[in-house]
Coordinates of C-alpha atoms in Angstrom, one line a residue:
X1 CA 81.7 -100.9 116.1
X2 CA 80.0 -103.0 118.7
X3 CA 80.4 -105.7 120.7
X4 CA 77.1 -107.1 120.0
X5 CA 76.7 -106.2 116.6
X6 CA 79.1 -106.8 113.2
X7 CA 80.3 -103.7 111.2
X8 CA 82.3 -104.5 108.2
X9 CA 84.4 -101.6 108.2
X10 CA 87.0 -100.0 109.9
X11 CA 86.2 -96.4 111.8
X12 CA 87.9 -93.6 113.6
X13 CA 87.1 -94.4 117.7
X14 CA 86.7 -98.4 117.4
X15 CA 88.4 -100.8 119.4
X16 CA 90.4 -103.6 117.2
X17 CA 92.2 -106.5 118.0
X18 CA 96.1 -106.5 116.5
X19 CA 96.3 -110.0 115.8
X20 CA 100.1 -111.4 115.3
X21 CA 99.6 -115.1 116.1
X22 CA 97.5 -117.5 118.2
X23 CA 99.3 -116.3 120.7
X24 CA 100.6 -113.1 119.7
X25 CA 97.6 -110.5 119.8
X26 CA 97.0 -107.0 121.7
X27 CA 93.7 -104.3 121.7
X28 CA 94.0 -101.0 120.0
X29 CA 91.8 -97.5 119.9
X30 CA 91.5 -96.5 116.2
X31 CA 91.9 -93.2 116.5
X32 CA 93.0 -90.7 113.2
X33 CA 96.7 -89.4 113.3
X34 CA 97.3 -92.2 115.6
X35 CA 100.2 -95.1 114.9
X36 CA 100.6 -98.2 116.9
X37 CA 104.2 -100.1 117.2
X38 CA 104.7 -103.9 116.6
X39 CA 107.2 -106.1 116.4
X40 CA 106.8 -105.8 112.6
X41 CA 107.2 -102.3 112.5
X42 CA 104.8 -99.2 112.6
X43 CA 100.8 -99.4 112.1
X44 CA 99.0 -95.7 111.1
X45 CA 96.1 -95.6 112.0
X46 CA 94.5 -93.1 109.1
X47 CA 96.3 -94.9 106.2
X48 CA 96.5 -98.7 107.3
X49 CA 93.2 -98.7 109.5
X50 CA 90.3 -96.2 109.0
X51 CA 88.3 -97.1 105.9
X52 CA 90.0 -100.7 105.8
X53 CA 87.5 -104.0 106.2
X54 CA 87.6 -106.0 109.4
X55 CA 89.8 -109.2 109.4
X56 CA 92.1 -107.2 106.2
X57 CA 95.8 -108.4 106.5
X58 CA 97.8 -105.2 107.5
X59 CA 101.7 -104.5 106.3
X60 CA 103.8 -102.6 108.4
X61 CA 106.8 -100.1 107.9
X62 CA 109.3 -103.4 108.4
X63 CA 108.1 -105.5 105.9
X64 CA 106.1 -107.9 108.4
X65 CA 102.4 -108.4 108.4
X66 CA 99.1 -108.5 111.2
X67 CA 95.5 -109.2 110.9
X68 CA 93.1 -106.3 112.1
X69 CA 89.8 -108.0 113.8
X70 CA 86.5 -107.7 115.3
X71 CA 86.4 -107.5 118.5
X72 CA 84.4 -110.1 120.3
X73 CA 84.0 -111.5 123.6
X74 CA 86.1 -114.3 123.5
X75 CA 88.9 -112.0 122.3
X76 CA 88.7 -109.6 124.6
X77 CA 88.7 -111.6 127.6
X78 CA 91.8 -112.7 126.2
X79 CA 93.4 -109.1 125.4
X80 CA 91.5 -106.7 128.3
X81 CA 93.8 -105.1 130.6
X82 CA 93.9 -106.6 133.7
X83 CA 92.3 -104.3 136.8
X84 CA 91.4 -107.5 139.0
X85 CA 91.8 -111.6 138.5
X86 CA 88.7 -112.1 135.4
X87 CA 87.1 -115.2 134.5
X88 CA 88.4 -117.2 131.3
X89 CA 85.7 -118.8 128.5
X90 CA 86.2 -121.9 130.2
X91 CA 84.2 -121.0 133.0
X92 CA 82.4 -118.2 131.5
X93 CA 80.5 -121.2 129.1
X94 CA 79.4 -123.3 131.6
X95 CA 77.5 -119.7 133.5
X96 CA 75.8 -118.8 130.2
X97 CA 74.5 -122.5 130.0
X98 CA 73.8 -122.8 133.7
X99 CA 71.9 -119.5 134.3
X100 CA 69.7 -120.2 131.1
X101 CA 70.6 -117.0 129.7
X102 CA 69.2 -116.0 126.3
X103 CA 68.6 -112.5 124.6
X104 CA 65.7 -110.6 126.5
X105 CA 67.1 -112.0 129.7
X106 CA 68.1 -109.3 132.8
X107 CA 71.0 -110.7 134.7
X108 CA 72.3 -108.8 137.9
X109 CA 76.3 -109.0 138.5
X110 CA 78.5 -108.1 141.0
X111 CA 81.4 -107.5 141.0
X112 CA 82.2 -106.2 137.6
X113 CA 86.1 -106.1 138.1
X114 CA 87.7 -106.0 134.6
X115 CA 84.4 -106.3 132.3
X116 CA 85.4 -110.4 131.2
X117 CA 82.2 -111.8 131.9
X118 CA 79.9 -108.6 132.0
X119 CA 80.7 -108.6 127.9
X120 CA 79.8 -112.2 127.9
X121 CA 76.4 -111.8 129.5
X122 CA 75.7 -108.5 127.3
X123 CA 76.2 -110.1 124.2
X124 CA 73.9 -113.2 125.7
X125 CA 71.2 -111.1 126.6
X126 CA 71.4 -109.0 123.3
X127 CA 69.0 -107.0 122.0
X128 CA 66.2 -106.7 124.3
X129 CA 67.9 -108.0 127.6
X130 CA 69.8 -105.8 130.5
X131 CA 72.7 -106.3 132.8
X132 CA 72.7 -104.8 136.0
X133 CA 76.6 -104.7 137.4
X134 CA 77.8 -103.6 140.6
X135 CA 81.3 -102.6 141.5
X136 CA 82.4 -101.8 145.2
X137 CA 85.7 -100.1 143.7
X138 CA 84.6 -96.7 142.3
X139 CA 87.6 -96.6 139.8
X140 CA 87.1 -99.8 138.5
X141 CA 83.4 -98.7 138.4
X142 CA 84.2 -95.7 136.3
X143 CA 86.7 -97.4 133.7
X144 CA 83.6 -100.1 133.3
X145 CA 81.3 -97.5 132.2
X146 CA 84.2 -96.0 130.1
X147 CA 84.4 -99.2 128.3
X148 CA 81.3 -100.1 127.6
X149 CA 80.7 -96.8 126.1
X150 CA 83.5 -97.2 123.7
X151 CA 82.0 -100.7 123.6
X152 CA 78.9 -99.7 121.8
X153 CA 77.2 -101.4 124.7
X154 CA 76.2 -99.2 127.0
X155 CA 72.2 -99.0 126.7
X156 CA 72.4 -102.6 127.4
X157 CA 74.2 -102.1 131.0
X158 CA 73.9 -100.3 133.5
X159 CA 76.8 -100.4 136.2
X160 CA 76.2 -99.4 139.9
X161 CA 79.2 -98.1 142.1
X162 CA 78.0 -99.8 145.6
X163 CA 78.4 -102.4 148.1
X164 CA 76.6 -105.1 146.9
X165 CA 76.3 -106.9 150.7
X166 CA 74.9 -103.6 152.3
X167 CA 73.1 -102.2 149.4
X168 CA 72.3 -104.9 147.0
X169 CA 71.4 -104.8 143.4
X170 CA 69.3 -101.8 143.1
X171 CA 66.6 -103.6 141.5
X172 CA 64.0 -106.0 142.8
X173 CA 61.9 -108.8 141.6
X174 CA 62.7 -108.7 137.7
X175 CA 65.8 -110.7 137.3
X176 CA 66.1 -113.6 135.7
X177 CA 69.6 -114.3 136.7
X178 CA 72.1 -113.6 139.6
X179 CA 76.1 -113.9 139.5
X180 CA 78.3 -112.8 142.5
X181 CA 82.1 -112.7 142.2
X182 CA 83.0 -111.3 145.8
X183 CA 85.0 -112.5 149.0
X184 CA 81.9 -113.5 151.2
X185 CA 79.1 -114.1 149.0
X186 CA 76.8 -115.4 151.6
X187 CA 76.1 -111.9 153.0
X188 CA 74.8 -110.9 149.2
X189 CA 72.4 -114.3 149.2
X190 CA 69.5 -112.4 150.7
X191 CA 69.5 -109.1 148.2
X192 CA 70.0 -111.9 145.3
X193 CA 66.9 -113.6 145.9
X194 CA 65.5 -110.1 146.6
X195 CA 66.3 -109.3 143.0
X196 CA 65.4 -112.0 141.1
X197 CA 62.3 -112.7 139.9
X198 CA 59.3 -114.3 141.8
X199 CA 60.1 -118.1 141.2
X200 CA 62.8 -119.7 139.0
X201 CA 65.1 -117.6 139.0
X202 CA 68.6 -118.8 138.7
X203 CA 71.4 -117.7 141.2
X204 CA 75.3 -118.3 140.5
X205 CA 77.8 -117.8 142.6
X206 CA 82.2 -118.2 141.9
X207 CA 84.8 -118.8 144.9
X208 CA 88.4 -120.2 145.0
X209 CA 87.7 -121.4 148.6
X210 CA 86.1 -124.3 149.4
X211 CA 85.2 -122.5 152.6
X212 CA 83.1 -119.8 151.0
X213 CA 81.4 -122.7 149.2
X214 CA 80.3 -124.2 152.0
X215 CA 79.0 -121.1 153.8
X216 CA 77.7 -120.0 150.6
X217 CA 75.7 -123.0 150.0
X218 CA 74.6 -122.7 153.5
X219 CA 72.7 -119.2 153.3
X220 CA 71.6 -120.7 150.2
X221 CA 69.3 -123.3 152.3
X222 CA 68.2 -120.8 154.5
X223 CA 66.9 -118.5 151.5
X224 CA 65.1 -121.6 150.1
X225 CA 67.1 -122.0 147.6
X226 CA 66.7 -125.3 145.5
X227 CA 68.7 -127.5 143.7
X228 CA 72.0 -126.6 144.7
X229 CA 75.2 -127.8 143.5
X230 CA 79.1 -127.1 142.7
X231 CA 81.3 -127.5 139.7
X232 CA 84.7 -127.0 139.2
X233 CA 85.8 -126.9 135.5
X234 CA 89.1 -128.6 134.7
X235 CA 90.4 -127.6 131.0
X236 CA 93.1 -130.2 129.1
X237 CA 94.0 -128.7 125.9
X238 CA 95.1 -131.2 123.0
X239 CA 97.8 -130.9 120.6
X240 CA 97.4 -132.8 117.3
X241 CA 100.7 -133.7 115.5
X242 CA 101.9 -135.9 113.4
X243 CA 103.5 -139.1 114.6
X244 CA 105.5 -141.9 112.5
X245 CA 105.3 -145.7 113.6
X246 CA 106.9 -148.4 112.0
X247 CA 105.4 -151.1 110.3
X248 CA 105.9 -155.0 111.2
X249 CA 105.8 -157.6 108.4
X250 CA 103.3 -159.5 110.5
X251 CA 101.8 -160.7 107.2
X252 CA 104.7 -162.3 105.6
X253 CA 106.1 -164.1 108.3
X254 CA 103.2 -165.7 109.0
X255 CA 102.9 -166.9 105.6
X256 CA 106.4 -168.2 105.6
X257 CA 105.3 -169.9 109.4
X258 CA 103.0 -171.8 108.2
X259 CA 104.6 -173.0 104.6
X260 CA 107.9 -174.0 106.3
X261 CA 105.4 -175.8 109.2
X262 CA 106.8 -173.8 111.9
X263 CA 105.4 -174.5 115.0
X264 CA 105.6 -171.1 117.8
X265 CA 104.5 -173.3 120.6
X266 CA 108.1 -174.9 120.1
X267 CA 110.4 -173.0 122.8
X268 CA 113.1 -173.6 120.4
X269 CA 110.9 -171.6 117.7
X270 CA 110.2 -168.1 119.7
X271 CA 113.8 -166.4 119.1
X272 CA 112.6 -166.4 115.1
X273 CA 109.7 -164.8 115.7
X274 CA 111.3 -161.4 115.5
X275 CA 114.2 -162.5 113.1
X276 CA 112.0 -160.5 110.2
X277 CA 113.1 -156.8 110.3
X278 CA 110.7 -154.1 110.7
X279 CA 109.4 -152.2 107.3
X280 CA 108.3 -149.3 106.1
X281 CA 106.4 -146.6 108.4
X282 CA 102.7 -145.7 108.4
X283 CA 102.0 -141.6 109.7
X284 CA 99.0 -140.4 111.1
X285 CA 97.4 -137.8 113.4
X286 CA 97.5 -138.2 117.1
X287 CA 95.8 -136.3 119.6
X288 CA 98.7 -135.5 122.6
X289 CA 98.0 -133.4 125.7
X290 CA 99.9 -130.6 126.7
X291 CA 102.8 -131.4 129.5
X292 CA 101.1 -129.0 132.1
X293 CA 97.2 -128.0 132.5
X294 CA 94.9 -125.6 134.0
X295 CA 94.8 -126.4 137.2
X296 CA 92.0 -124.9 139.5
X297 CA 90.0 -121.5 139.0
X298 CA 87.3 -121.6 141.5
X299 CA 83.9 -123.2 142.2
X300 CA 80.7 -122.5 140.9
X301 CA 77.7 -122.9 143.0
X302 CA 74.3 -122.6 141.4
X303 CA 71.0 -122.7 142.9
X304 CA 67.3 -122.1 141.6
X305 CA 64.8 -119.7 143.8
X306 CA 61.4 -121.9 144.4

Protein backbone atom coordinates (compact mmCIF):
# COMPACT_ATOMS: atom_id res chain seq x y z
CA UNK A 1 0.00 0.00 0.00
CA UNK A 2 1.02 3.56 -0.90
CA UNK A 3 -0.09 6.71 -1.00
CA UNK A 4 1.20 7.41 -4.39
CA UNK A 5 0.69 4.23 -5.87
CA UNK A 6 -2.72 1.83 -6.26
CA UNK A 7 -2.49 -1.78 -4.88
CA UNK A 8 -5.64 -3.78 -5.43
CA UNK A 9 -5.46 -5.83 -2.46
CA UNK A 10 -5.75 -5.71 1.00
CA UNK A 11 -2.31 -6.56 3.25
CA UNK A 12 -1.23 -7.02 6.79
CA UNK A 13 0.42 -3.35 7.90
CA UNK A 14 -1.66 -1.03 5.42
CA UNK A 15 -3.51 1.85 6.38
CA UNK A 16 -7.40 1.78 5.19
CA UNK A 17 -10.08 4.05 5.41
CA UNK A 18 -13.45 2.54 7.23
CA UNK A 19 -15.91 4.24 5.31
CA UNK A 20 -19.61 4.37 6.88
CA UNK A 21 -21.09 7.35 5.03
CA UNK A 22 -20.15 10.68 3.42
CA UNK A 23 -19.80 11.62 6.62
CA UNK A 24 -19.21 8.72 8.61
CA UNK A 25 -15.59 7.40 7.98
CA UNK A 26 -12.39 6.81 10.32
CA UNK A 27 -8.44 5.37 9.41
CA UNK A 28 -7.37 1.96 10.44
CA UNK A 29 -3.91 -0.13 10.66
CA UNK A 30 -4.44 -3.58 9.12
CA UNK A 31 -2.76 -5.45 11.18
CA UNK A 32 -3.37 -9.65 11.58
CA UNK A 33 -5.22 -10.79 14.85
CA UNK A 34 -6.39 -7.30 14.99
CA UNK A 35 -10.44 -6.24 15.16
CA UNK A 36 -11.75 -2.77 14.87
CA UNK A 37 -15.27 -1.74 16.53
CA UNK A 38 -18.11 0.10 14.64
CA UNK A 39 -21.23 1.14 15.05
CA UNK A 40 -22.30 -1.92 13.04
CA UNK A 41 -20.57 -4.25 15.04
CA UNK A 42 -16.98 -5.87 15.03
CA UNK A 43 -14.41 -5.82 11.95
CA UNK A 44 -11.37 -8.71 12.15
CA UNK A 45 -8.85 -7.82 10.62
CA UNK A 46 -7.45 -11.49 9.31
CA UNK A 47 -10.89 -12.68 8.17
CA UNK A 48 -12.80 -9.49 6.82
CA UNK A 49 -9.60 -7.46 5.70
CA UNK A 50 -6.24 -9.23 4.77
CA UNK A 51 -6.55 -10.74 1.34
CA UNK A 52 -9.87 -8.77 0.63
CA UNK A 53 -9.86 -6.18 -2.58
CA UNK A 54 -9.83 -2.48 -1.93
CA UNK A 55 -13.22 -0.59 -2.11
CA UNK A 56 -14.97 -4.52 -1.14
CA UNK A 57 -18.21 -3.91 1.06
CA UNK A 58 -17.46 -5.36 4.52
CA UNK A 59 -20.25 -7.12 6.93
CA UNK A 60 -19.91 -6.93 10.49
CA UNK A 61 -20.77 -9.13 13.56
CA UNK A 62 -24.28 -6.86 13.88
CA UNK A 63 -25.53 -7.36 10.68
CA UNK A 64 -24.59 -3.75 9.32
CA UNK A 65 -22.21 -3.12 6.52
CA UNK A 66 -18.80 -0.54 5.64
CA UNK A 67 -16.75 0.01 2.64
CA UNK A 68 -12.86 -0.66 3.06
CA UNK A 69 -10.79 2.02 0.80
CA UNK A 70 -7.74 3.35 -0.55
CA UNK A 71 -6.28 5.67 1.04
CA UNK A 72 -5.67 8.85 -0.65
CA UNK A 73 -4.87 12.37 -0.02
CA UNK A 74 -8.08 13.75 -0.03
CA UNK A 75 -9.18 11.16 2.49
CA UNK A 76 -6.81 11.44 4.75
CA UNK A 77 -6.79 15.07 5.21
CA UNK A 78 -10.22 14.32 6.06
CA UNK A 79 -9.56 11.31 8.67
CA UNK A 80 -5.72 12.22 10.03
CA UNK A 81 -5.57 12.67 13.63
CA UNK A 82 -5.26 16.01 14.54
CA UNK A 83 -1.58 17.09 16.09
CA UNK A 84 -1.99 20.89 14.99
CA UNK A 85 -4.78 23.11 12.89
CA UNK A 86 -4.04 21.31 8.93
CA UNK A 87 -5.05 22.71 5.82
CA UNK A 88 -8.34 21.42 3.99
CA UNK A 89 -8.39 20.53 -0.10
CA UNK A 90 -9.96 23.79 -0.44
CA UNK A 91 -6.91 25.51 0.05
CA UNK A 92 -4.55 22.73 -0.54
CA UNK A 93 -5.90 23.03 -4.58
CA UNK A 94 -5.26 26.37 -5.19
CA UNK A 95 -1.12 25.68 -3.66
CA UNK A 96 -0.70 22.84 -6.06
CA UNK A 97 -1.89 25.11 -8.93
CA UNK A 98 -0.24 28.17 -7.72
CA UNK A 99 3.35 26.80 -7.03
CA UNK A 100 3.25 24.93 -10.53
CA UNK A 101 3.88 21.75 -8.97
CA UNK A 102 4.16 18.67 -11.17
CA UNK A 103 5.91 15.18 -10.65
CA UNK A 104 9.88 15.69 -10.67
CA UNK A 105 9.32 18.93 -8.82
CA UNK A 106 11.37 19.53 -5.14
CA UNK A 107 9.15 21.59 -2.92
CA UNK A 108 10.62 22.71 0.58
CA UNK A 109 7.84 22.86 3.58
CA UNK A 110 7.78 24.04 6.79
CA UNK A 111 6.04 23.42 9.11
CA UNK A 112 4.87 19.88 8.62
CA UNK A 113 2.38 19.81 11.60
CA UNK A 114 -0.09 16.94 11.02
CA UNK A 115 1.22 15.66 7.39
CA UNK A 116 -2.32 17.27 5.41
CA UNK A 117 -0.59 19.07 2.80
CA UNK A 118 2.92 17.29 2.93
CA UNK A 119 0.79 14.09 1.41
CA UNK A 120 -0.59 16.42 -1.08
CA UNK A 121 2.65 17.75 -2.39
CA UNK A 122 4.25 14.03 -2.30
CA UNK A 123 1.71 12.64 -4.39
CA UNK A 124 2.19 16.01 -6.80
CA UNK A 125 5.67 15.61 -7.15
CA UNK A 126 5.50 11.71 -7.58
CA UNK A 127 7.78 9.67 -8.86
CA UNK A 128 10.96 11.53 -9.44
CA UNK A 129 10.22 14.67 -7.25
CA UNK A 130 11.27 15.39 -3.36
CA UNK A 131 9.80 17.18 -0.46
CA UNK A 132 11.89 18.71 1.99
CA UNK A 133 9.70 19.34 5.45
CA UNK A 134 10.70 20.97 8.40
CA UNK A 135 9.15 20.66 11.84
CA UNK A 136 10.25 22.91 14.94
CA UNK A 137 8.23 20.38 17.30
CA UNK A 138 10.44 17.25 17.54
CA UNK A 139 7.46 15.00 18.41
CA UNK A 140 5.45 16.01 15.72
CA UNK A 141 8.62 15.61 13.68
CA UNK A 142 8.99 12.00 14.72
CA UNK A 143 5.23 10.92 14.21
CA UNK A 144 5.72 12.54 10.52
CA UNK A 145 8.45 10.36 9.72
CA UNK A 146 6.48 7.43 11.41
CA UNK A 147 3.71 8.09 8.93
CA UNK A 148 5.15 8.38 6.03
CA UNK A 149 6.96 5.26 6.51
CA UNK A 150 3.74 3.37 7.09
CA UNK A 151 2.73 5.64 4.16
CA UNK A 152 4.89 3.95 1.67
CA UNK A 153 6.29 7.41 1.10
CA UNK A 154 9.09 7.94 2.69
CA UNK A 155 11.98 7.90 -0.16
CA UNK A 156 10.06 10.69 -1.51
CA UNK A 157 10.40 13.01 1.86
CA UNK A 158 12.69 13.79 3.84
CA UNK A 159 11.54 15.64 7.19
CA UNK A 160 13.99 17.94 9.18
CA UNK A 161 13.49 18.46 12.96
CA UNK A 162 14.73 22.38 13.14
CA UNK A 163 13.87 25.95 13.29
CA UNK A 164 13.20 26.89 10.07
CA UNK A 165 13.78 30.92 10.86
CA UNK A 166 17.36 30.25 12.41
CA UNK A 167 18.34 27.27 10.41
CA UNK A 168 16.38 27.20 7.18
CA UNK A 169 15.72 24.45 4.78
CA UNK A 170 18.84 22.56 4.84
CA UNK A 171 19.13 22.68 1.20
CA UNK A 172 20.09 25.49 -1.19
CA UNK A 173 19.49 26.49 -4.66
CA UNK A 174 17.43 23.40 -6.09
CA UNK A 175 13.96 24.12 -5.20
CA UNK A 176 11.37 24.61 -7.27
CA UNK A 177 8.86 25.56 -4.67
CA UNK A 178 8.66 27.13 -1.17
CA UNK A 179 5.51 26.76 1.40
CA UNK A 180 5.74 28.20 4.99
CA UNK A 181 2.95 27.55 7.51
CA UNK A 182 4.52 29.35 10.73
CA UNK A 183 3.65 32.33 13.15
CA UNK A 184 6.18 34.94 11.58
CA UNK A 185 6.93 33.89 8.22
CA UNK A 186 8.84 36.98 7.27
CA UNK A 187 11.94 35.86 9.38
CA UNK A 188 12.00 32.45 7.04
CA UNK A 189 11.73 34.87 3.54
CA UNK A 190 15.52 35.06 3.35
CA UNK A 191 16.46 31.06 3.77
CA UNK A 192 13.32 30.60 1.19
CA UNK A 193 14.85 32.39 -1.48
CA UNK A 194 18.08 30.81 -0.33
CA UNK A 195 16.60 27.48 -1.14
CA UNK A 196 14.93 27.88 -4.18
CA UNK A 197 16.35 27.67 -7.30
CA UNK A 198 18.27 30.38 -9.22
CA UNK A 199 15.23 32.26 -10.91
CA UNK A 200 11.57 31.42 -11.03
CA UNK A 201 11.11 29.82 -8.38
CA UNK A 202 7.82 30.00 -6.64
CA UNK A 203 7.34 30.97 -2.93
CA UNK A 204 3.97 30.39 -0.92
CA UNK A 205 3.24 31.54 2.19
CA UNK A 206 -0.35 30.80 4.63
CA UNK A 207 -1.44 33.20 7.66
CA UNK A 208 -4.74 33.83 9.46
CA UNK A 209 -3.57 37.40 10.21
CA UNK A 210 -3.84 40.09 8.03
CA UNK A 211 -0.90 41.41 9.96
CA UNK A 212 1.55 38.69 9.04
CA UNK A 213 0.48 39.36 5.48
CA UNK A 214 1.42 42.47 5.42
CA UNK A 215 4.83 42.09 6.97
CA UNK A 216 5.19 39.03 5.01
CA UNK A 217 4.64 40.67 1.78
CA UNK A 218 6.96 43.31 3.02
CA UNK A 219 10.28 41.04 3.43
CA UNK A 220 9.02 39.74 0.22
CA UNK A 221 9.90 43.22 -1.61
CA UNK A 222 13.11 43.46 0.08
CA UNK A 223 14.15 39.82 -1.14
CA UNK A 224 13.08 40.85 -4.78
CA UNK A 225 10.45 39.03 -4.79
CA UNK A 226 8.02 39.59 -7.87
CA UNK A 227 4.64 39.28 -8.55
CA UNK A 228 3.21 39.20 -5.29
CA UNK A 229 -0.30 38.81 -4.34
CA UNK A 230 -3.03 37.31 -1.66
CA UNK A 231 -5.93 35.10 -1.92
CA UNK A 232 -8.33 34.04 0.48
CA UNK A 233 -10.48 31.08 -0.62
CA UNK A 234 -14.13 31.17 0.35
CA UNK A 235 -15.93 27.57 -0.12
CA UNK A 236 -20.16 27.52 -0.56
CA UNK A 237 -21.17 24.02 -0.83
CA UNK A 238 -24.53 23.27 -2.81
CA UNK A 239 -27.20 21.01 -1.95
CA UNK A 240 -29.32 19.66 -4.93
CA UNK A 241 -32.90 18.59 -4.05
CA UNK A 242 -35.82 18.22 -5.38
CA UNK A 243 -38.31 21.03 -5.34
CA UNK A 244 -42.26 21.04 -6.46
CA UNK A 245 -43.86 24.24 -7.97
CA UNK A 246 -47.17 24.59 -9.11
CA UNK A 247 -48.27 25.16 -12.37
CA UNK A 248 -50.54 28.23 -13.62
CA UNK A 249 -53.09 27.75 -16.49
CA UNK A 250 -51.57 30.83 -18.01
CA UNK A 251 -52.48 29.23 -21.42
CA UNK A 252 -56.10 28.74 -21.01
CA UNK A 253 -57.06 31.78 -19.61
CA UNK A 254 -55.68 33.65 -22.10
CA UNK A 255 -57.45 31.84 -24.64
CA UNK A 256 -60.80 32.31 -22.89
CA UNK A 257 -59.50 36.39 -22.59
CA UNK A 258 -59.40 36.86 -25.78
CA UNK A 259 -62.57 34.73 -27.09
CA UNK A 260 -64.89 36.41 -24.49
CA UNK A 261 -63.03 39.93 -25.70
CA UNK A 262 -61.87 40.60 -22.29
CA UNK A 263 -60.02 43.59 -22.09
CA UNK A 264 -57.07 43.54 -18.76
CA UNK A 265 -56.50 47.20 -19.14
CA UNK A 266 -60.17 47.49 -17.80
CA UNK A 267 -59.66 48.12 -13.86
CA UNK A 268 -62.92 46.46 -13.58
CA UNK A 269 -61.28 43.29 -15.38
CA UNK A 270 -57.93 42.71 -13.06
CA UNK A 271 -59.71 40.81 -9.97
CA UNK A 272 -60.47 37.85 -12.81
CA UNK A 273 -57.20 37.55 -13.73
CA UNK A 274 -56.48 35.12 -10.93
CA UNK A 275 -60.18 33.75 -10.73
CA UNK A 276 -58.50 30.39 -12.73
CA UNK A 277 -57.15 27.98 -10.01
CA UNK A 278 -53.70 26.80 -10.07
CA UNK A 279 -53.00 23.15 -11.71
CA UNK A 280 -50.97 20.51 -11.67
CA UNK A 281 -47.19 20.69 -10.34
CA UNK A 282 -43.93 20.53 -12.45
CA UNK A 283 -40.63 19.02 -10.14
CA UNK A 284 -37.20 19.65 -10.93
CA UNK A 285 -33.65 19.88 -9.44
CA UNK A 286 -32.51 22.97 -7.70
CA UNK A 287 -29.31 23.82 -6.65
CA UNK A 288 -29.75 25.37 -2.75
CA UNK A 289 -26.82 26.48 -0.59
CA UNK A 290 -26.14 25.25 2.73
CA UNK A 291 -27.66 27.65 5.70
CA UNK A 292 -24.00 28.28 7.10
CA UNK A 293 -20.46 28.37 5.10
CA UNK A 294 -16.85 28.18 5.60
CA UNK A 295 -15.95 31.17 6.74
CA UNK A 296 -12.22 32.23 6.71
CA UNK A 297 -9.01 29.89 6.88
CA UNK A 298 -6.12 32.11 6.20
CA UNK A 299 -4.35 33.96 3.37
CA UNK A 300 -2.19 32.89 0.80
CA UNK A 301 0.59 35.00 -0.37
CA UNK A 302 2.53 33.90 -3.34
CA UNK A 303 5.46 35.48 -4.85
CA UNK A 304 7.93 34.45 -7.79
CA UNK A 305 11.96 34.88 -7.18
CA UNK A 306 13.39 36.99 -10.32
Amino acid sequence: MSFVEYGDTIKDGDTAIVFLGHESMFPVKVQHGTVTQTKYGVIRHSTDLIGKKYGSKVTCSKGGWVFILHPTPELWTMNLPHRTQILYSTDISIITMMLELKPGSIVCESGTGSGSLSHALIRTVAPTGHLYTVEFHQQRAEKAREEFREHGVEHLVTVTNQDVCKNGFGVSNIADAVFLDIPSPWEAIGHAKSALKAEGGRICSFSPCIEQVQRTCLVMEEYGFTEINTLEILLRVYNVKTISLQIPDLGKAAEDNSSTGFDSSNPSNQGSLCANPQQGTVQFKSGVPLREMVGHTGYLTFATKS
